[in-house]
Amino acid sequence: GFLREIRKRSNARVIVLDNNGGYYSRFAQPGDKLLNPLDVTRTVNWSTFAEIKSDADYKRIAAGFVPLAEGSGAEWSMYGRDLLADTLRAMNESGEKNPQKLYRLLTGPQDKLTNYLADAGLLGWTSPHGQEMMAGCKGTIKPHIAIFEHLKPDGDFSVRDWVKNGDGGDGWLFVTYREADKELLRQFLAAVADCAVVEGLNLSSCEGLPEAEHRRLFYILDELDSIGNISKLDDGFARGRKNGCSFVVGIQTLAQLRRVYGKEMATTILGNVATRAILRQEDGETALEMQKTLGEQDIERRTVSLSQTAGNSRPGLFSAGHSHNSSGKTASEQIQIVTRPCILASELQSMERLNGILMRGDKPHNPFKLEVVPMPVITPPFLEAAP
């Protein structure tokens, strides 16, 4: 329903990270673009080199493809980024804008890469220490750049240009991937999203403009915790709103998000989300975290206690020697303020399918139930390349 509503906006543009092409197959329209190097007959021809606009972009693109490891591995990640950035620079400045050759240089014999960088004047890698570092860096880089083999040498499509200039209309950009290809495309997806976030932050501010003139650029990042680390995502959350950027993210489990982004960054990402739709939680740790997120409530409890006292029997005080027994009841009321979670983790885990809790800033939490609206498939989600 959310994407259908966005389609109604005349000034809205959308970039979608689309698992299994489910959104593309149902929402694609003329003017939209598909980016998936493995969907070779329909994809735009994206290239790392098309995203280089300034000297700073070499390191930025390298950071997009080589995630920062935690602990002692962080240092090797930084060195790996340096090697990828220097190789990008050497090739771009020589006019060899071929991602496939970039892959061969970074994964092939070390002496070929050393000589190539030396010819470009990048001599730091030629020393004995540089050679030792290069060997480790190549191993750090290799798992993240396999997609370069599938990028065309003449690729000229730039995500940053698409964000900045559009395509003359309100077209959407679908970045699709199949579950079977996720491992190959994981960091590619993150790098492409990173390019889109960076350019979104470079757009002019919408502050002070009439509402009708506000830019609307939506980032739909479904299953965020299962793709690679988007290095500028926290900046996008924190600063993108004034530029008209809105982020819609889907997260399965907290453990997966921490594994991709680290504990501190995962906390930062969650802390910057203004509106949350919390559905049934299968994972216990995530359910507990959502219980904390939903906060606590004060409940007033009234308790009434009754006590009974027996009267005294005192002969001789009344005529004819009769005794009189008197008894009385007293009641006392106590009011207690009890603090408890708004929603228990166990309640989140046992919610019925499609039921959830909507959490919006300082507004009261609202329970909701999603309605399944069938959407016909209007185009194949993926086309296999001819053998």
mmCIF file of C-alpha atoms in Angstrom:
data_model
loop_
_atom_site.group_PDB
_atom_site.id
_atom_site.type_symbol
_atom_site.label_atom_id
_atom_site.label_comp_id
_atom_site.label_asym_id
_atom_site.label_seq_id
_atom_site.Cartn_x
_atom_site.Cartn_y
_atom_site.Cartn_z
ATOM 1 C CA GLY A 1 0.000 0.000 0.000
ATOM 2 C CA PHE A 2 2.856 2.368 0.788
ATOM 3 C CA LEU A 3 4.397 2.210 -2.695
ATOM 4 C CA ARG A 4 0.986 2.660 -4.281
ATOM 5 C CA GLU A 5 0.568 5.879 -2.303
ATOM 6 C CA ILE A 6 3.984 7.121 -3.401
ATOM 7 C CA ARG A 7 3.053 6.477 -7.035
ATOM 8 C CA LYS A 8 0.239 8.991 -6.615
ATOM 9 C CA ARG A 9 2.701 11.792 -5.804
ATOM 10 C CA SER A 10 3.608 13.752 -8.912
ATOM 11 C CA ASN A 11 6.961 14.899 -7.535
ATOM 12 C CA ALA A 12 8.145 11.678 -5.865
ATOM 13 C CA ARG A 13 11.105 9.631 -6.999
ATOM 14 C CA VAL A 14 12.163 6.329 -5.463
ATOM 15 C CA ILE A 15 15.200 4.082 -5.273
ATOM 16 C CA VAL A 16 14.311 0.541 -4.203
ATOM 17 C CA LEU A 17 16.614 -2.233 -3.043
ATOM 18 C CA ASP A 18 14.402 -5.020 -4.258
ATOM 19 C CA ASN A 19 14.818 -8.585 -2.998
ATOM 20 C CA ASN A 20 13.799 -11.105 -5.688
ATOM 21 C CA GLY A 21 12.407 -8.312 -7.861
ATOM 22 C CA GLY A 22 9.033 -8.401 -6.135
ATOM 23 C CA TYR A 23 8.539 -4.636 -6.292
ATOM 24 C CA TYR A 24 9.862 -4.253 -9.834
ATOM 25 C CA SER A 25 7.597 -7.004 -11.162
ATOM 26 C CA ARG A 26 4.513 -5.238 -9.738
ATOM 27 C CA PHE A 27 5.281 -1.521 -9.846
ATOM 28 C CA ALA A 28 7.551 -0.969 -12.857
ATOM 29 C CA GLN A 29 6.352 1.660 -15.308
ATOM 30 C CA PRO A 30 7.758 3.253 -18.465
ATOM 31 C CA GLY A 31 10.565 5.601 -17.474
ATOM 32 C CA ASP A 32 11.732 3.453 -14.549
ATOM 33 C CA LYS A 33 15.190 1.913 -14.536
ATOM 34 C CA LEU A 34 16.431 -1.504 -13.492
ATOM 35 C CA LEU A 35 19.914 -2.042 -12.080
ATOM 36 C CA ASN A 36 21.129 -5.627 -11.731
ATOM 37 C CA PRO A 37 24.327 -6.670 -13.530
ATOM 38 C CA LEU A 38 23.034 -10.245 -13.697
ATOM 39 C CA ASP A 39 19.799 -9.233 -15.453
ATOM 40 C CA VAL A 40 21.911 -8.453 -18.485
ATOM 41 C CA THR A 41 19.216 -7.709 -21.062
ATOM 42 C CA ARG A 42 17.357 -5.110 -18.991
ATOM 43 C CA THR A 43 19.886 -3.515 -16.662
ATOM 44 C CA VAL A 44 21.374 -0.075 -17.058
ATOM 45 C CA ASN A 45 25.131 -0.294 -17.512
ATOM 46 C CA TRP A 46 26.478 0.886 -14.177
ATOM 47 C CA SER A 47 30.197 1.276 -13.511
ATOM 48 C CA THR A 48 32.330 2.229 -10.544
ATOM 49 C CA PHE A 49 34.115 4.721 -12.796
ATOM 50 C CA ALA A 50 30.852 6.502 -13.677
ATOM 51 C CA GLU A 51 30.509 7.476 -10.005
ATOM 52 C CA ILE A 52 33.853 9.300 -9.867
ATOM 53 C CA LYS A 53 33.162 13.034 -9.911
ATOM 54 C CA SER A 54 36.060 14.360 -7.842
ATOM 55 C CA ASP A 55 39.323 13.276 -6.256
ATOM 56 C CA ALA A 56 37.545 12.390 -3.008
ATOM 57 C CA ASP A 57 35.380 9.816 -4.758
ATOM 58 C CA TYR A 58 38.138 7.208 -5.050
ATOM 59 C CA LYS A 59 38.191 6.645 -1.310
ATOM 60 C CA ARG A 60 34.450 7.037 -0.993
ATOM 61 C CA ILE A 61 33.753 4.308 -3.564
ATOM 62 C CA ALA A 62 36.383 2.097 -1.959
ATOM 63 C CA ALA A 63 34.660 2.572 1.405
ATOM 64 C CA GLY A 64 31.387 1.515 -0.209
ATOM 65 C CA PHE A 65 32.828 -1.782 -1.403
ATOM 66 C CA VAL A 66 35.110 -2.660 1.510
ATOM 67 C CA PRO A 67 33.160 -2.652 4.789
ATOM 68 C CA LEU A 68 34.965 -1.635 7.946
ATOM 69 C CA ALA A 69 35.612 -4.725 10.055
ATOM 70 C CA GLU A 70 35.409 -4.592 13.828
ATOM 71 C CA GLY A 71 38.306 -4.973 16.238
ATOM 72 C CA SER A 72 41.762 -5.724 14.889
ATOM 73 C CA GLY A 73 40.378 -6.275 11.386
ATOM 74 C CA ALA A 74 39.481 -2.590 11.034
ATOM 75 C CA GLU A 75 43.062 -1.647 10.206
ATOM 76 C CA TRP A 76 43.218 -4.123 7.333
ATOM 77 C CA SER A 77 39.898 -2.834 6.048
ATOM 78 C CA MET A 78 41.345 0.680 5.888
ATOM 79 C CA TYR A 79 44.456 -0.523 4.051
ATOM 80 C CA GLY A 80 42.252 -2.501 1.671
ATOM 81 C CA ARG A 81 40.262 0.620 0.927
ATOM 82 C CA ASP A 82 43.495 2.471 0.187
ATOM 83 C CA LEU A 83 44.591 -0.194 -2.300
ATOM 84 C CA LEU A 84 41.250 -0.213 -4.086
ATOM 85 C CA ALA A 85 41.173 3.600 -4.167
ATOM 86 C CA ASP A 86 44.704 3.809 -5.601
ATOM 87 C CA THR A 87 43.909 1.212 -8.277
ATOM 88 C CA LEU A 88 40.732 3.058 -9.225
ATOM 89 C CA ARG A 89 42.733 6.272 -9.488
ATOM 90 C CA ALA A 90 45.451 4.705 -11.637
ATOM 91 C CA MET A 91 42.945 3.216 -14.074
ATOM 92 C CA ASN A 92 40.692 6.271 -14.257
ATOM 93 C CA GLU A 93 43.562 8.653 -14.895
ATOM 94 C CA SER A 94 44.911 6.394 -17.638
ATOM 95 C CA GLY A 95 41.504 6.194 -19.300
ATOM 96 C CA GLU A 96 41.097 2.459 -18.690
ATOM 97 C CA LYS A 97 37.617 2.511 -17.186
ATOM 98 C CA ASN A 98 37.090 -1.228 -17.257
ATOM 99 C CA PRO A 99 35.703 -2.863 -14.078
ATOM 100 C CA GLN A 100 36.634 -6.312 -15.347
ATOM 101 C CA LYS A 101 40.280 -5.310 -15.648
ATOM 102 C CA LEU A 102 40.038 -3.714 -12.202
ATOM 103 C CA TYR A 103 38.938 -7.099 -10.848
ATOM 104 C CA ARG A 104 41.760 -8.940 -12.628
ATOM 105 C CA LEU A 105 44.373 -6.536 -11.282
ATOM 106 C CA LEU A 106 43.161 -6.786 -7.702
ATOM 107 C CA THR A 107 42.790 -10.572 -7.688
ATOM 108 C CA GLY A 108 45.552 -11.614 -10.062
ATOM 109 C CA PRO A 109 49.343 -11.895 -9.664
ATOM 110 C CA GLN A 110 50.708 -9.316 -7.256
ATOM 111 C CA ASP A 111 53.578 -8.273 -9.500
ATOM 112 C CA LYS A 112 51.163 -7.132 -12.228
ATOM 113 C CA LEU A 113 49.300 -4.878 -9.820
ATOM 114 C CA THR A 114 52.561 -3.569 -8.372
ATOM 115 C CA ASN A 115 53.900 -2.665 -11.821
ATOM 116 C CA TYR A 116 50.609 -1.067 -12.844
ATOM 117 C CA LEU A 117 50.553 1.167 -9.766
ATOM 118 C CA ALA A 118 54.242 1.993 -10.172
ATOM 119 C CA ASP A 119 53.672 3.079 -13.774
ATOM 120 C CA ALA A 120 50.965 5.404 -12.454
ATOM 121 C CA GLY A 121 53.418 6.944 -9.996
ATOM 122 C CA LEU A 122 51.934 5.233 -6.924
ATOM 123 C CA LEU A 123 55.240 3.959 -5.563
ATOM 124 C CA GLY A 124 54.221 3.422 -1.950
ATOM 125 C CA TRP A 125 53.157 -0.139 -2.719
ATOM 126 C CA THR A 126 56.494 -1.095 -4.299
ATOM 127 C CA SER A 127 58.601 -1.058 -1.115
ATOM 128 C CA PRO A 128 59.121 -4.322 0.845
ATOM 129 C CA HIS A 129 56.671 -3.080 3.477
ATOM 130 C CA GLY A 130 54.230 -2.002 0.779
ATOM 131 C CA GLN A 131 54.428 -5.418 -0.845
ATOM 132 C CA GLU A 132 53.714 -7.114 2.460
ATOM 133 C CA MET A 133 50.737 -4.842 3.001
ATOM 134 C CA MET A 134 49.464 -5.412 -0.535
ATOM 135 C CA ALA A 135 49.334 -9.169 -0.039
ATOM 136 C CA GLY A 136 47.078 -8.774 2.980
ATOM 137 C CA CYS A 137 44.957 -6.095 1.345
ATOM 138 C CA LYS A 138 44.228 -8.227 -1.718
ATOM 139 C CA GLY A 139 42.796 -10.901 0.553
ATOM 140 C CA THR A 140 40.677 -8.315 2.341
ATOM 141 C CA ILE A 141 39.268 -6.860 -0.882
ATOM 142 C CA LYS A 142 38.611 -9.993 -2.933
ATOM 143 C CA PRO A 143 35.382 -11.232 -1.264
ATOM 144 C CA HIS A 144 33.649 -7.901 -1.898
ATOM 145 C CA ILE A 145 34.424 -7.167 -5.561
ATOM 146 C CA ALA A 146 33.472 -10.336 -7.436
ATOM 147 C CA ILE A 147 30.637 -8.420 -9.113
ATOM 148 C CA PHE A 148 33.240 -6.392 -11.057
ATOM 149 C CA GLU A 149 33.613 -9.387 -13.373
ATOM 150 C CA HIS A 150 29.986 -8.894 -14.448
ATOM 151 C CA LEU A 151 30.147 -5.139 -15.108
ATOM 152 C CA LYS A 152 30.500 -4.048 -18.713
ATOM 153 C CA PRO A 153 33.637 -2.152 -19.806
ATOM 154 C CA ASP A 154 31.563 0.631 -21.384
ATOM 155 C CA GLY A 155 29.245 1.211 -18.416
ATOM 156 C CA ASP A 156 28.227 4.859 -18.112
ATOM 157 C CA PHE A 157 25.172 4.862 -15.820
ATOM 158 C CA SER A 158 25.703 6.781 -12.582
ATOM 159 C CA VAL A 159 23.387 6.464 -9.588
ATOM 160 C CA ARG A 160 24.619 9.829 -8.361
ATOM 161 C CA ASP A 161 23.667 11.470 -11.655
ATOM 162 C CA TRP A 162 20.244 9.819 -11.486
ATOM 163 C CA VAL A 163 19.672 11.196 -7.992
ATOM 164 C CA LYS A 164 20.961 14.644 -8.904
ATOM 165 C CA ASN A 165 19.405 15.173 -12.312
ATOM 166 C CA GLY A 166 16.623 12.625 -12.553
ATOM 167 C CA ASP A 167 15.628 11.405 -15.964
ATOM 168 C CA GLY A 168 13.181 14.079 -17.014
ATOM 169 C CA GLY A 169 10.346 12.676 -14.952
ATOM 170 C CA ASP A 170 9.407 10.905 -11.762
ATOM 171 C CA GLY A 171 10.978 7.566 -12.663
ATOM 172 C CA TRP A 172 12.017 5.004 -10.090
ATOM 173 C CA LEU A 173 15.268 3.077 -9.838
ATOM 174 C CA PHE A 174 14.892 -0.590 -8.912
ATOM 175 C CA VAL A 175 18.088 -2.298 -7.734
ATOM 176 C CA THR A 176 17.040 -5.936 -7.834
ATOM 177 C CA TYR A 177 18.720 -9.094 -6.603
ATOM 178 C CA ARG A 178 17.752 -12.710 -6.241
ATOM 179 C CA GLU A 179 18.207 -14.511 -2.958
ATOM 180 C CA ALA A 180 20.538 -16.965 -4.697
ATOM 181 C CA ASP A 181 22.758 -14.067 -5.854
ATOM 182 C CA LYS A 182 22.800 -12.158 -2.573
ATOM 183 C CA GLU A 183 26.296 -13.225 -1.554
ATOM 184 C CA LEU A 184 27.721 -12.075 -4.888
ATOM 185 C CA LEU A 185 25.787 -8.798 -4.890
ATOM 186 C CA ARG A 186 25.812 -7.983 -1.171
ATOM 187 C CA GLN A 187 28.456 -5.243 -1.156
ATOM 188 C CA PHE A 188 27.499 -4.048 -4.630
ATOM 189 C CA LEU A 189 24.025 -3.297 -3.273
ATOM 190 C CA ALA A 190 25.521 -1.421 -0.348
ATOM 191 C CA ALA A 191 27.884 0.566 -2.584
ATOM 192 C CA VAL A 192 25.092 1.566 -4.971
ATOM 193 C CA ALA A 193 22.888 2.627 -2.056
ATOM 194 C CA ASP A 194 25.822 4.545 -0.622
ATOM 195 C CA CYS A 195 26.188 6.489 -3.885
ATOM 196 C CA ALA A 196 22.493 7.370 -3.749
ATOM 197 C CA VAL A 197 22.703 8.503 -0.112
ATOM 198 C CA VAL A 198 25.809 10.614 -0.722
ATOM 199 C CA GLU A 199 24.198 12.439 -3.629
ATOM 200 C CA GLY A 200 20.993 12.895 -1.655
ATOM 201 C CA LEU A 201 23.012 14.712 0.995
ATOM 202 C CA ASN A 202 24.497 16.935 -1.721
ATOM 203 C CA LEU A 203 21.093 18.111 -2.951
ATOM 204 C CA SER A 204 19.899 21.618 -2.139
ATOM 205 C CA SER A 205 17.887 22.054 1.028
ATOM 206 C CA CYS A 206 14.089 22.186 0.905
ATOM 207 C CA GLU A 207 13.910 24.232 4.086
ATOM 208 C CA GLY A 208 11.945 27.441 3.644
ATOM 209 C CA LEU A 209 10.243 26.274 0.432
ATOM 210 C CA PRO A 210 6.468 25.916 0.153
ATOM 211 C CA GLU A 211 5.261 22.369 0.803
ATOM 212 C CA ALA A 212 4.266 21.950 -2.854
ATOM 213 C CA GLU A 213 7.863 22.599 -3.920
ATOM 214 C CA HIS A 214 9.456 20.146 -1.508
ATOM 215 C CA ARG A 215 11.528 17.422 -3.132
ATOM 216 C CA ARG A 216 10.414 13.852 -2.436
ATOM 217 C CA LEU A 217 13.147 11.241 -2.740
ATOM 218 C CA PHE A 218 12.385 7.919 -1.098
ATOM 219 C CA TYR A 219 14.949 5.236 -0.267
ATOM 220 C CA ILE A 220 13.210 1.860 0.128
ATOM 221 C CA LEU A 221 15.772 -0.419 1.787
ATOM 222 C CA ASP A 222 13.991 -3.679 2.475
ATOM 223 C CA GLU A 223 15.870 -6.350 4.456
ATOM 224 C CA LEU A 224 18.542 -3.829 5.379
ATOM 225 C CA ASP A 225 20.185 -6.264 7.779
ATOM 226 C CA SER A 226 20.846 -8.846 5.065
ATOM 227 C CA ILE A 227 22.754 -6.691 2.560
ATOM 228 C CA GLY A 228 26.151 -5.071 2.925
ATOM 229 C CA ASN A 229 27.161 -2.123 5.072
ATOM 230 C CA ILE A 230 25.968 1.214 3.629
ATOM 231 C CA SER A 231 28.715 3.446 4.980
ATOM 232 C CA LYS A 232 26.803 6.765 4.845
ATOM 233 C CA LEU A 233 23.434 5.486 6.002
ATOM 234 C CA ASP A 234 23.624 7.087 9.449
ATOM 235 C CA ASP A 235 24.404 10.466 7.833
ATOM 236 C CA GLY A 236 21.432 10.021 5.521
ATOM 237 C CA PHE A 237 19.107 9.358 8.443
ATOM 238 C CA ALA A 238 20.447 12.287 10.439
ATOM 239 C CA ARG A 239 20.738 14.941 7.727
ATOM 240 C CA GLY A 240 18.742 13.846 4.683
ATOM 241 C CA ARG A 241 15.338 15.105 5.772
ATOM 242 C CA LYS A 242 16.058 18.765 5.052
ATOM 243 C CA ASN A 243 16.967 17.780 1.475
ATOM 244 C CA GLY A 244 13.692 15.931 0.959
ATOM 245 C CA CYS A 245 15.123 12.453 1.547
ATOM 246 C CA SER A 246 12.985 9.852 3.327
ATOM 247 C CA PHE A 247 14.182 6.392 4.329
ATOM 248 C CA VAL A 248 11.984 3.323 4.638
ATOM 249 C CA VAL A 249 13.917 0.346 5.987
ATOM 250 C CA GLY A 250 12.960 -3.212 6.812
ATOM 251 C CA ILE A 251 14.859 -5.120 9.505
ATOM 252 C CA GLN A 252 14.433 -8.793 10.377
ATOM 253 C CA THR A 253 16.575 -9.265 13.496
ATOM 254 C CA LEU A 254 18.753 -7.086 15.664
ATOM 255 C CA ALA A 255 21.543 -9.672 15.628
ATOM 256 C CA GLN A 256 21.810 -9.485 11.833
ATOM 257 C CA LEU A 257 21.875 -5.689 11.884
ATOM 258 C CA ARG A 258 24.676 -5.691 14.467
ATOM 259 C CA ARG A 259 26.622 -8.241 12.460
ATOM 260 C CA VAL A 260 26.555 -5.960 9.407
ATOM 261 C CA TYR A 261 26.988 -2.564 11.101
ATOM 262 C CA GLY A 262 28.479 -3.292 14.505
ATOM 263 C CA LYS A 263 26.729 -2.750 17.816
ATOM 264 C CA GLU A 264 27.196 1.021 18.105
ATOM 265 C CA MET A 265 26.215 1.841 14.521
ATOM 266 C CA ALA A 266 23.196 -0.464 14.687
ATOM 267 C CA THR A 267 22.042 1.421 17.782
ATOM 268 C CA THR A 268 22.559 4.734 15.971
ATOM 269 C CA ILE A 269 20.543 3.566 12.958
ATOM 270 C CA LEU A 270 17.646 2.407 15.106
ATOM 271 C CA GLY A 271 17.785 5.602 17.155
ATOM 272 C CA ASN A 272 17.361 7.778 14.058
ATOM 273 C CA VAL A 273 14.158 6.086 12.877
ATOM 274 C CA ALA A 274 11.239 8.415 13.616
ATOM 275 C CA THR A 275 8.298 6.151 12.769
ATOM 276 C CA ARG A 276 8.255 2.400 13.376
ATOM 277 C CA ALA A 277 5.840 -0.315 12.396
ATOM 278 C CA ILE A 278 6.618 -3.267 14.657
ATOM 279 C CA LEU A 279 5.227 -6.585 13.459
ATOM 280 C CA ARG A 280 5.362 -10.014 15.049
ATOM 281 C CA GLN A 281 8.871 -10.775 16.267
ATOM 282 C CA GLU A 282 10.126 -14.314 15.825
ATOM 283 C CA ASP A 283 13.489 -13.575 17.421
ATOM 284 C CA GLY A 284 13.556 -13.294 21.219
ATOM 285 C CA GLU A 285 16.397 -10.759 21.426
ATOM 286 C CA THR A 286 14.730 -8.500 18.872
ATOM 287 C CA ALA A 287 11.403 -8.814 20.709
ATOM 288 C CA LEU A 288 13.072 -7.670 23.945
ATOM 289 C CA GLU A 289 14.671 -4.710 22.176
ATOM 290 C CA MET A 290 11.324 -3.711 20.662
ATOM 291 C CA GLN A 291 9.741 -4.009 24.118
ATOM 292 C CA LYS A 292 12.289 -1.449 25.357
ATOM 293 C CA THR A 293 11.722 0.737 22.306
ATOM 294 C CA LEU A 294 7.974 0.857 22.883
ATOM 295 C CA GLY A 295 8.667 2.130 26.396
ATOM 296 C CA GLU A 296 6.821 1.813 29.661
ATOM 297 C CA GLN A 297 3.492 2.913 31.055
ATOM 298 C CA ASP A 298 2.294 3.792 34.557
ATOM 299 C CA ILE A 299 -0.756 1.856 35.659
ATOM 300 C CA GLU A 300 -2.868 2.945 38.616
ATOM 301 C CA ARG A 301 -3.915 0.043 40.819
ATOM 302 C CA ARG A 302 -6.457 0.446 43.620
ATOM 303 C CA THR A 303 -6.585 -2.063 46.449
ATOM 304 C CA VAL A 304 -9.258 -2.143 49.158
ATOM 305 C CA SER A 305 -8.703 -4.027 52.382
ATOM 306 C CA LEU A 306 -11.441 -4.877 54.879
ATOM 307 C CA SER A 307 -10.927 -5.538 58.588
ATOM 308 C CA GLN A 308 -13.460 -6.649 61.164
ATOM 309 C CA THR A 309 -13.332 -5.896 64.915
ATOM 310 C CA ALA A 310 -15.469 -7.699 67.529
ATOM 311 C CA GLY A 311 -17.253 -5.669 70.284
ATOM 312 C CA ASN A 312 -16.967 -6.360 74.064
ATOM 313 C CA SER A 313 -19.626 -8.139 76.137
ATOM 314 C CA ARG A 314 -19.966 -6.494 79.564
ATOM 315 C CA PRO A 315 -22.742 -7.847 81.830
ATOM 316 C CA GLY A 316 -24.402 -5.408 84.266
ATOM 317 C CA LEU A 317 -24.250 -2.417 82.101
ATOM 318 C CA PHE A 318 -27.689 -3.095 80.663
ATOM 319 C CA SER A 319 -30.920 -3.976 82.383
ATOM 320 C CA ALA A 320 -31.891 -7.566 83.126
ATOM 321 C CA GLY A 321 -28.294 -8.580 82.875
ATOM 322 C CA HIS A 322 -28.369 -8.889 79.068
ATOM 323 C CA SER A 323 -25.095 -8.599 77.218
ATOM 324 C CA HIS A 324 -24.672 -6.787 73.949
ATOM 325 C CA ASN A 325 -22.099 -7.805 71.390
ATOM 326 C CA SER A 326 -21.073 -5.074 68.959
ATOM 327 C CA SER A 327 -18.922 -5.576 65.877
ATOM 328 C CA GLY A 328 -17.578 -3.216 63.195
ATOM 329 C CA LYS A 329 -16.019 -3.302 59.719
ATOM 330 C CA THR A 330 -13.449 -0.847 58.508
ATOM 331 C CA ALA A 331 -12.253 -0.414 54.927
ATOM 332 C CA SER A 332 -9.026 1.137 53.718
ATOM 333 C CA GLU A 333 -8.099 1.981 50.141
ATOM 334 C CA GLN A 334 -4.594 2.196 48.721
ATOM 335 C CA ILE A 335 -3.541 3.499 45.339
ATOM 336 C CA GLN A 336 -0.340 2.126 43.787
ATOM 337 C CA ILE A 337 1.395 3.343 40.641
ATOM 338 C CA VAL A 338 2.901 0.329 38.888
ATOM 339 C CA THR A 339 5.312 0.727 35.958
ATOM 340 C CA ARG A 340 5.309 -1.983 33.319
ATOM 341 C CA PRO A 341 6.219 -2.295 29.607
ATOM 342 C CA CYS A 342 3.657 -0.978 27.156
ATOM 343 C CA ILE A 343 3.926 -4.253 25.261
ATOM 344 C CA LEU A 344 5.684 -7.337 26.565
ATOM 345 C CA ALA A 345 8.207 -9.161 24.396
ATOM 346 C CA SER A 346 6.101 -12.291 24.713
ATOM 347 C CA GLU A 347 3.109 -10.364 23.348
ATOM 348 C CA LEU A 348 5.139 -9.206 20.346
ATOM 349 C CA GLN A 349 6.158 -12.796 19.676
ATOM 350 C CA SER A 350 2.604 -14.074 19.866
ATOM 351 C CA MET A 351 0.895 -11.393 17.772
ATOM 352 C CA GLU A 352 -1.170 -12.694 14.897
ATOM 353 C CA ARG A 353 0.213 -12.445 11.387
ATOM 354 C CA LEU A 354 -0.171 -8.982 9.786
ATOM 355 C CA ASN A 355 -0.867 -7.370 13.166
ATOM 356 C CA GLY A 356 1.502 -4.756 14.530
ATOM 357 C CA ILE A 357 2.100 -1.637 16.599
ATOM 358 C CA LEU A 358 2.653 1.779 15.000
ATOM 359 C CA MET A 359 5.055 4.006 16.937
ATOM 360 C CA ARG A 360 5.288 7.674 15.896
ATOM 361 C CA GLY A 361 7.389 10.031 17.972
ATOM 362 C CA ASP A 362 5.412 11.522 20.849
ATOM 363 C CA LYS A 363 2.038 10.217 19.630
ATOM 364 C CA PRO A 364 0.284 7.289 21.336
ATOM 365 C CA HIS A 365 1.131 3.826 20.032
ATOM 366 C CA ASN A 366 -1.521 2.489 17.669
ATOM 367 C CA PRO A 367 -2.244 -1.172 16.992
ATOM 368 C CA PHE A 368 -2.962 -1.974 13.342
ATOM 369 C CA LYS A 369 -3.702 -4.847 11.020
ATOM 370 C CA LEU A 370 -2.368 -4.931 7.477
ATOM 371 C CA GLU A 371 -4.648 -5.781 4.610
ATOM 372 C CA VAL A 372 -3.269 -7.988 1.867
ATOM 373 C CA VAL A 373 -4.049 -6.418 -1.497
ATOM 374 C CA PRO A 374 -3.203 -8.713 -4.431
ATOM 375 C CA MET A 375 -0.866 -7.042 -6.917
ATOM 376 C CA PRO A 376 -0.606 -8.599 -10.363
ATOM 377 C CA VAL A 377 2.822 -9.340 -11.800
ATOM 378 C CA ILE A 378 3.187 -7.092 -14.842
ATOM 379 C CA THR A 379 6.777 -7.934 -15.791
ATOM 380 C CA PRO A 380 9.177 -10.765 -14.906
ATOM 381 C CA PRO A 381 11.178 -10.063 -11.738
ATOM 382 C CA PHE A 382 14.334 -11.446 -13.369
ATOM 383 C CA LEU A 383 15.389 -12.528 -16.832
ATOM 384 C CA GLU A 384 18.077 -15.150 -17.220
ATOM 385 C CA ALA A 385 20.854 -14.407 -19.659
ATOM 386 C CA ALA A 386 20.845 -16.482 -22.824
ATOM 387 C CA PRO A 387 23.312 -19.404 -22.652
#
